[in-house]
Short mmCIF file of C-alpha atoms and ligand atoms in Angstrom, two decimals:
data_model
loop_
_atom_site.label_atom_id
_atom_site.label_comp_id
_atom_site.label_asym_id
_atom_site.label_seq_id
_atom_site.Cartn_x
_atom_site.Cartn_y
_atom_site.Cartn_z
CA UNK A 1 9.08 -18.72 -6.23
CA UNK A 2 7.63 -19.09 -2.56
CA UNK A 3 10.07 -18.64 0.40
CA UNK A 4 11.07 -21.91 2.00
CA UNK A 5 10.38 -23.51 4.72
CA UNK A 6 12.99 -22.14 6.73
CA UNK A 7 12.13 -18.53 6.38
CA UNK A 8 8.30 -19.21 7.42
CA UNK A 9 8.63 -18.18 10.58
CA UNK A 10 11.18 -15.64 9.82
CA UNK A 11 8.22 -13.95 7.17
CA UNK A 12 5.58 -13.82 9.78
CA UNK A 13 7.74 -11.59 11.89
CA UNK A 14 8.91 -9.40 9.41
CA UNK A 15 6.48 -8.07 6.81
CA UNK A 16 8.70 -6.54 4.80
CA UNK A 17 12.77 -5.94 4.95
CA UNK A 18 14.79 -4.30 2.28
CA UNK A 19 18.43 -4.69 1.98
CA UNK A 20 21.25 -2.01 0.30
CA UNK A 21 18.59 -1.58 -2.27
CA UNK A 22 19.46 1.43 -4.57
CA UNK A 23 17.05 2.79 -7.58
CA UNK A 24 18.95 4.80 -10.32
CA UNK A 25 17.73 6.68 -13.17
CA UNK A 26 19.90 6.88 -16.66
CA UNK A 27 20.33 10.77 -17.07
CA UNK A 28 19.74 12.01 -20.80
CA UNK A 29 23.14 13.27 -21.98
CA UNK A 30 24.52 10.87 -19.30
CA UNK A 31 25.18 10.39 -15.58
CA UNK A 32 22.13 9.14 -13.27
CA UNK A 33 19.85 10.09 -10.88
CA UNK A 34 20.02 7.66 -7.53
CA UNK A 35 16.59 8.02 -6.55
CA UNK A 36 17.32 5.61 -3.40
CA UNK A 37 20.74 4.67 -2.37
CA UNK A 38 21.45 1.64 -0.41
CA UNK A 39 18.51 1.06 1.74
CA UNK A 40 17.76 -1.04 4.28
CA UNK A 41 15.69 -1.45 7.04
CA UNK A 42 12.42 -4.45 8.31
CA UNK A 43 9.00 -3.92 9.32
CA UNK A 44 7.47 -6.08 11.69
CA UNK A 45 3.99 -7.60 10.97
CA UNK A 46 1.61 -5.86 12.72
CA UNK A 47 3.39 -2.51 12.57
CA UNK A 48 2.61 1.12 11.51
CA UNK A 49 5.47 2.95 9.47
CA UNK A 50 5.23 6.31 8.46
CA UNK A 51 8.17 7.80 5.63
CA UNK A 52 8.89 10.86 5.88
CA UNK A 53 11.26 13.26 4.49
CA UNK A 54 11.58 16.62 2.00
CA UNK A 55 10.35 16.14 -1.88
CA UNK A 56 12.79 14.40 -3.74
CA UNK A 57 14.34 12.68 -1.09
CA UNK A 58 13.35 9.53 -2.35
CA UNK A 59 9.65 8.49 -0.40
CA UNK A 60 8.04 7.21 -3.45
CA UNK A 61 10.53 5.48 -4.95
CA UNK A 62 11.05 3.66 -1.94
CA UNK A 63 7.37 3.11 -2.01
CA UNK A 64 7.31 1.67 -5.33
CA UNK A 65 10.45 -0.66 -4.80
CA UNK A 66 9.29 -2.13 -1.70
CA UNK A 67 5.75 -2.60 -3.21
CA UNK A 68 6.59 -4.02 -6.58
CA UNK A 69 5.69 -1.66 -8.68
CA UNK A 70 9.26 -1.08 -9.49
CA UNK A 71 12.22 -3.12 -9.74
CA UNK A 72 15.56 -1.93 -7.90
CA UNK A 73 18.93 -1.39 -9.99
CA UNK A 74 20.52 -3.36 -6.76
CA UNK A 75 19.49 -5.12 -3.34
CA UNK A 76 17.04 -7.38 -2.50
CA UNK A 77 13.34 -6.27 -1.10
CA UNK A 78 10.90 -9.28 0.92
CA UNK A 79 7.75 -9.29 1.16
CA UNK A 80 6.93 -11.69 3.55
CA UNK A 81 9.74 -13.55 3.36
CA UNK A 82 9.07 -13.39 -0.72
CA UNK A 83 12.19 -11.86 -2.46
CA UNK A 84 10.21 -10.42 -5.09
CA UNK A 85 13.14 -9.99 -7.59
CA UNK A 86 13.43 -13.81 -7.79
CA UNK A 87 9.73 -13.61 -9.13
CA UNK A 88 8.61 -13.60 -13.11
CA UNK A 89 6.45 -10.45 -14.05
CA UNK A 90 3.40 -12.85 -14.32
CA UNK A 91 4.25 -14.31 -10.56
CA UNK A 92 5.13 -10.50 -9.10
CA UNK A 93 1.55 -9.34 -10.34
CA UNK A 94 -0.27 -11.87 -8.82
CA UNK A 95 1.65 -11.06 -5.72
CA UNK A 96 0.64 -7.36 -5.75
CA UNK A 97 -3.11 -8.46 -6.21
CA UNK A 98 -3.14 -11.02 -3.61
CA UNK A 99 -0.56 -9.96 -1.38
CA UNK A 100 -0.43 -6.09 -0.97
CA UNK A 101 -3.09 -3.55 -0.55
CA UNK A 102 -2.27 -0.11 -2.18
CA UNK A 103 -3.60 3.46 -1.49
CA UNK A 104 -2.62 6.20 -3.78
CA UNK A 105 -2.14 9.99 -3.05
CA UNK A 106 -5.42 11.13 -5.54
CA UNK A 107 -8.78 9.66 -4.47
CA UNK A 108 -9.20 9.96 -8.01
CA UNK A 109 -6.74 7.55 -9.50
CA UNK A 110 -7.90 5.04 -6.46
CA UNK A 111 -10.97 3.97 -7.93
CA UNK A 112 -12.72 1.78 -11.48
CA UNK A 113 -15.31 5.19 -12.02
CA UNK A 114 -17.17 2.75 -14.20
CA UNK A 115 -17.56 0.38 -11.54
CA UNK A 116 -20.26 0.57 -8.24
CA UNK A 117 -17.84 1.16 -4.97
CA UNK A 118 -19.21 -2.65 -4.24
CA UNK A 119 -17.43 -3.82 -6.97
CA UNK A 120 -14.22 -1.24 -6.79
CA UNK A 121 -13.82 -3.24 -2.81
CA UNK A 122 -14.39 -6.75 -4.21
CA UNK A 123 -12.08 -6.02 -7.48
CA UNK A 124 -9.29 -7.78 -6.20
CA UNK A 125 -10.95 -11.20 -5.30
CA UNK A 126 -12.60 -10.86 -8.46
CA UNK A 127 -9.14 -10.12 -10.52
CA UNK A 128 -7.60 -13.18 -8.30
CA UNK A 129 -10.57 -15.39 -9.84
CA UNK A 130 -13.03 -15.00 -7.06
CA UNK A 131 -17.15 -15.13 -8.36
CA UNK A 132 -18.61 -11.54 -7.63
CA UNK A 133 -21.83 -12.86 -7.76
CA UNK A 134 -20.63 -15.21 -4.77
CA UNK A 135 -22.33 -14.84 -1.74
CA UNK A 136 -19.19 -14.69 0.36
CA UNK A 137 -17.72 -12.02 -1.84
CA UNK A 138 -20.32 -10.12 -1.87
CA UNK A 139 -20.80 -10.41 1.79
CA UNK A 140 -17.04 -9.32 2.37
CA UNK A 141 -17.24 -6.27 0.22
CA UNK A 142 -20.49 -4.74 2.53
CA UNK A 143 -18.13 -5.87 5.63
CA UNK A 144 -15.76 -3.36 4.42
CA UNK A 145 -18.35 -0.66 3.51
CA UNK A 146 -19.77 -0.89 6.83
CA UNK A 147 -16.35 -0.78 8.46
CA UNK A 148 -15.08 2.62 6.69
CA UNK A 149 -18.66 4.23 7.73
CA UNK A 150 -20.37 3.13 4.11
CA UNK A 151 -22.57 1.12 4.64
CA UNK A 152 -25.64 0.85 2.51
CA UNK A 153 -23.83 2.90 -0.46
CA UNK A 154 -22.66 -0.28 -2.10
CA UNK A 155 -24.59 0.26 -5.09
CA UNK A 156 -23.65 4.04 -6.05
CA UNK A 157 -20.12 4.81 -8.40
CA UNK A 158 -17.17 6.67 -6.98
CA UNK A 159 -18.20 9.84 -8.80
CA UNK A 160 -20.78 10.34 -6.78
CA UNK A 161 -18.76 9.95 -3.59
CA UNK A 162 -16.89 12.80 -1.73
CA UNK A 163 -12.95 13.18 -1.91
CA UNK A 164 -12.75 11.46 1.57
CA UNK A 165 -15.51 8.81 1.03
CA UNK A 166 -13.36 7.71 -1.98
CA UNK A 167 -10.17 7.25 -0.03
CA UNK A 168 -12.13 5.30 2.96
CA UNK A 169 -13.67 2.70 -0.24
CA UNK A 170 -9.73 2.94 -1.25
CA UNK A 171 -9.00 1.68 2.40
CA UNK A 172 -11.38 -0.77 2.25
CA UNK A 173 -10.54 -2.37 -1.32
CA UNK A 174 -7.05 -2.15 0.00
CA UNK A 175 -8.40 -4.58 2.82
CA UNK A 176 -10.07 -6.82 1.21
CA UNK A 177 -7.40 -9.42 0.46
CA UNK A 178 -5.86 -9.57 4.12
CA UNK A 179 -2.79 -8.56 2.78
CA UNK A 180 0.82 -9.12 4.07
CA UNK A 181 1.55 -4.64 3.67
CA UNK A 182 -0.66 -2.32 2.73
CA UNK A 183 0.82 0.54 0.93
CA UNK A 184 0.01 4.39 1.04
CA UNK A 185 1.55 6.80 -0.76
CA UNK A 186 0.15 10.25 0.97
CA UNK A 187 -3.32 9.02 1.14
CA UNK A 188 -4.51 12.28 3.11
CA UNK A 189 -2.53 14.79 0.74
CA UNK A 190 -5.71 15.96 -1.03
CA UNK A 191 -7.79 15.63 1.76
CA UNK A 192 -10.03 18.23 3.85
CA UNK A 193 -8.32 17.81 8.18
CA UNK A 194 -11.43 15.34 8.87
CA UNK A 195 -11.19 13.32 6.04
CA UNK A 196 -7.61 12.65 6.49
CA UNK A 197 -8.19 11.64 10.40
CA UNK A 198 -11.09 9.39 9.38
CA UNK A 199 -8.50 7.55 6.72
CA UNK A 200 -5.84 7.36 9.39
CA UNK A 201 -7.71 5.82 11.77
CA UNK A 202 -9.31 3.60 9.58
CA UNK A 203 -5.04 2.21 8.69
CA UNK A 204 -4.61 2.42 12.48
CA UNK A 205 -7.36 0.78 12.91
CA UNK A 206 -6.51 -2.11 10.57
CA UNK A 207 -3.26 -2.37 12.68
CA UNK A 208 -4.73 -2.71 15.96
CA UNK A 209 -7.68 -4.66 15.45
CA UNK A 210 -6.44 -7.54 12.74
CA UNK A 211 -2.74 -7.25 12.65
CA UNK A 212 -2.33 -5.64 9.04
CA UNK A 213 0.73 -3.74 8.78
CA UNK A 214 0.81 -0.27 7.08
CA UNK A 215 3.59 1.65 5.18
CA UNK A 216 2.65 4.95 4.61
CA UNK A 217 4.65 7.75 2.64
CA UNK A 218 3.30 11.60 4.38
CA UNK A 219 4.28 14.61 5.00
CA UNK A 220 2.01 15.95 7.10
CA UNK A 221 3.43 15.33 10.96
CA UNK A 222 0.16 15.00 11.87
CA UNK A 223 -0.28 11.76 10.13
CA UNK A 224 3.42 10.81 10.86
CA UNK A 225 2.37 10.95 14.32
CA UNK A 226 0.13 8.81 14.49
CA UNK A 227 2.71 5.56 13.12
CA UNK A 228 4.39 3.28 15.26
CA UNK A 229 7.71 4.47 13.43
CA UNK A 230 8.71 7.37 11.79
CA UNK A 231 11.49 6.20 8.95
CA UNK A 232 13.13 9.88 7.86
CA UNK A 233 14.57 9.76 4.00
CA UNK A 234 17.13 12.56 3.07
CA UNK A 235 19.06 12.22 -0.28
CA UNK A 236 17.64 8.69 -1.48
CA UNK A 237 19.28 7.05 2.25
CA UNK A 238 17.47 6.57 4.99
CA UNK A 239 18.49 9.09 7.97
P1 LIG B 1 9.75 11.95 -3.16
O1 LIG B 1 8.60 11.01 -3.30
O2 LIG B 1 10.39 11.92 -1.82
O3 LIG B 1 9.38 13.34 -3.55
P2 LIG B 1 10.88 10.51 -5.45
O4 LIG B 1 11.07 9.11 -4.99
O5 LIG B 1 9.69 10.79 -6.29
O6 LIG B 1 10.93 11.49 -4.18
O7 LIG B 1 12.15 10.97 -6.25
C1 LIG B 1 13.50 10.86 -5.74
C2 LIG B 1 14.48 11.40 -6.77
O8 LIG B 1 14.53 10.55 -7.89
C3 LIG B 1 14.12 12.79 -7.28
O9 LIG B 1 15.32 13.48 -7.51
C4 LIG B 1 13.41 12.48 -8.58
O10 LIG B 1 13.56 13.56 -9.47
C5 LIG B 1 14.17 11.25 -9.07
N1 LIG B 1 13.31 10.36 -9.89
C6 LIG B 1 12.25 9.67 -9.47
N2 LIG B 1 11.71 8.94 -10.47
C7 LIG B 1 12.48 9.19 -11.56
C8 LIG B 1 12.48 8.73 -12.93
N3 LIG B 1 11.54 7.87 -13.36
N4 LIG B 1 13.43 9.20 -13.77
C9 LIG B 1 14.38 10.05 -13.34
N5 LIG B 1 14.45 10.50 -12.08
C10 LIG B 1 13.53 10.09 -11.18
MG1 LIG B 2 6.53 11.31 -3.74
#
């Protein structure tokens, strides 16, 4: 189900906005776990957000809510003016793949191994029923390479790339949609120091220079530092 008309100018302001949404866990043997606990807050398009806060206190869960990877026991989460839990599994997929850009904590788990970094950037077109032998696809994919410092590698597989040269093809796959949020859950955490500046500028970058907007879960203040806003979670609540 696609917002209506009346919230389209509404969803271009406001890339994302979550409202008293809470995440519990059933407890074996009873009680529950509330992971998150009646959050709510917006992000403006074109914005950098940085979540911070001590382990346990919630950061990935909120993550995972906001992004769709998880559904919320209560509240409502937009993306783009899209309250995804008024969408079918079927429709909320497509929405991740066309819609959101991810980044996950372990270059490892970022990328196809069996697949040429090329074809790891392009996936997403190609999953969303682009050609990859398309000259335009193709053409997009080097784009990106080039961009995150690649270019010319197109053709090699991510096992032959470095930690950080994985998480900069992770950037750019994560691109390569023009997506309404791009999501990063610690994308420097396993990361040498230069690495992890070269993948924060490349999200700043993607801020600045097109308008994406980035949510990015970190601990390191370093990284924190360099968002437009630092959201603090303590206890599953925002502080
Ligand atoms: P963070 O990313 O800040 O370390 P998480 O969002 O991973 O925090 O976890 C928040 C709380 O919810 C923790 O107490 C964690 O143990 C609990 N939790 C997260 N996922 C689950 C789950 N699938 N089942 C039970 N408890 C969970
Ligand atoms: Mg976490």
């Amino acid at each position: 189900m696609e917002s209506t008309v009346g919230t389209i100018t509404a969803a271009r302001a406001t890339a994302l906005s979550l409202e008293s949404v809470s995440r519990r866990h059933g407890r074996r043997g009873g009680g529950e776990v509330v992971a998150l606990d009646g959050v709510s807050c917006t992000v403006p398009a074109g914005s950098f957000t940085a979540v911070v806060g001590p382990s346990g206190s919630g950061k990935s869960t909120f993550l995972q809510c906001a992004a769709g990877l998880d559904r919320p026991t209560s509240g409502t989460v937009r993306v783009a003016g899209t309250d995804l839990g008024a969408l079918s599994e079927a429709a909320l997929t497509r929405l991740r793949r066309d819609r959101i850009g991810f980044v996950f904590q372990s270059h490892a788990l970022n990328l196809v191994p069996s697949l040429t970094i090329e074809e790891n950037v392009v996936l997403p077109l190609v999953l969303g029923g682009a050609d990859p032998a398309d000259g335009r696809v193709l053409d997009r994919g080097r784009k990106l390479l080039d961009r995150v410092g690649l270019a010319g590698h197109g053709g090699r597989g991510p096992a032959t790339l470095s930690g950080g040269q994985q998480q900069r093809v992770a950037v750019a796959r994560a691109l390569v949609t023009e997506p309404d949020v791009i999501f990063a859950d610690e994308p420097t955490a396993s990361l040498d120091p230069e690495s992890a500046t070269l993948v924060l500028d490349l999200l700043r970058d993607a801020v600045r220079t097109e308008g994406r907007t980035v949510v990015m879960v970190t601990h390191d203040p370093a990284a924190a530092g360099r968002a437009d806003t630092v959201l603090t979670m303590d206890g599953g609540r925002l502080r």
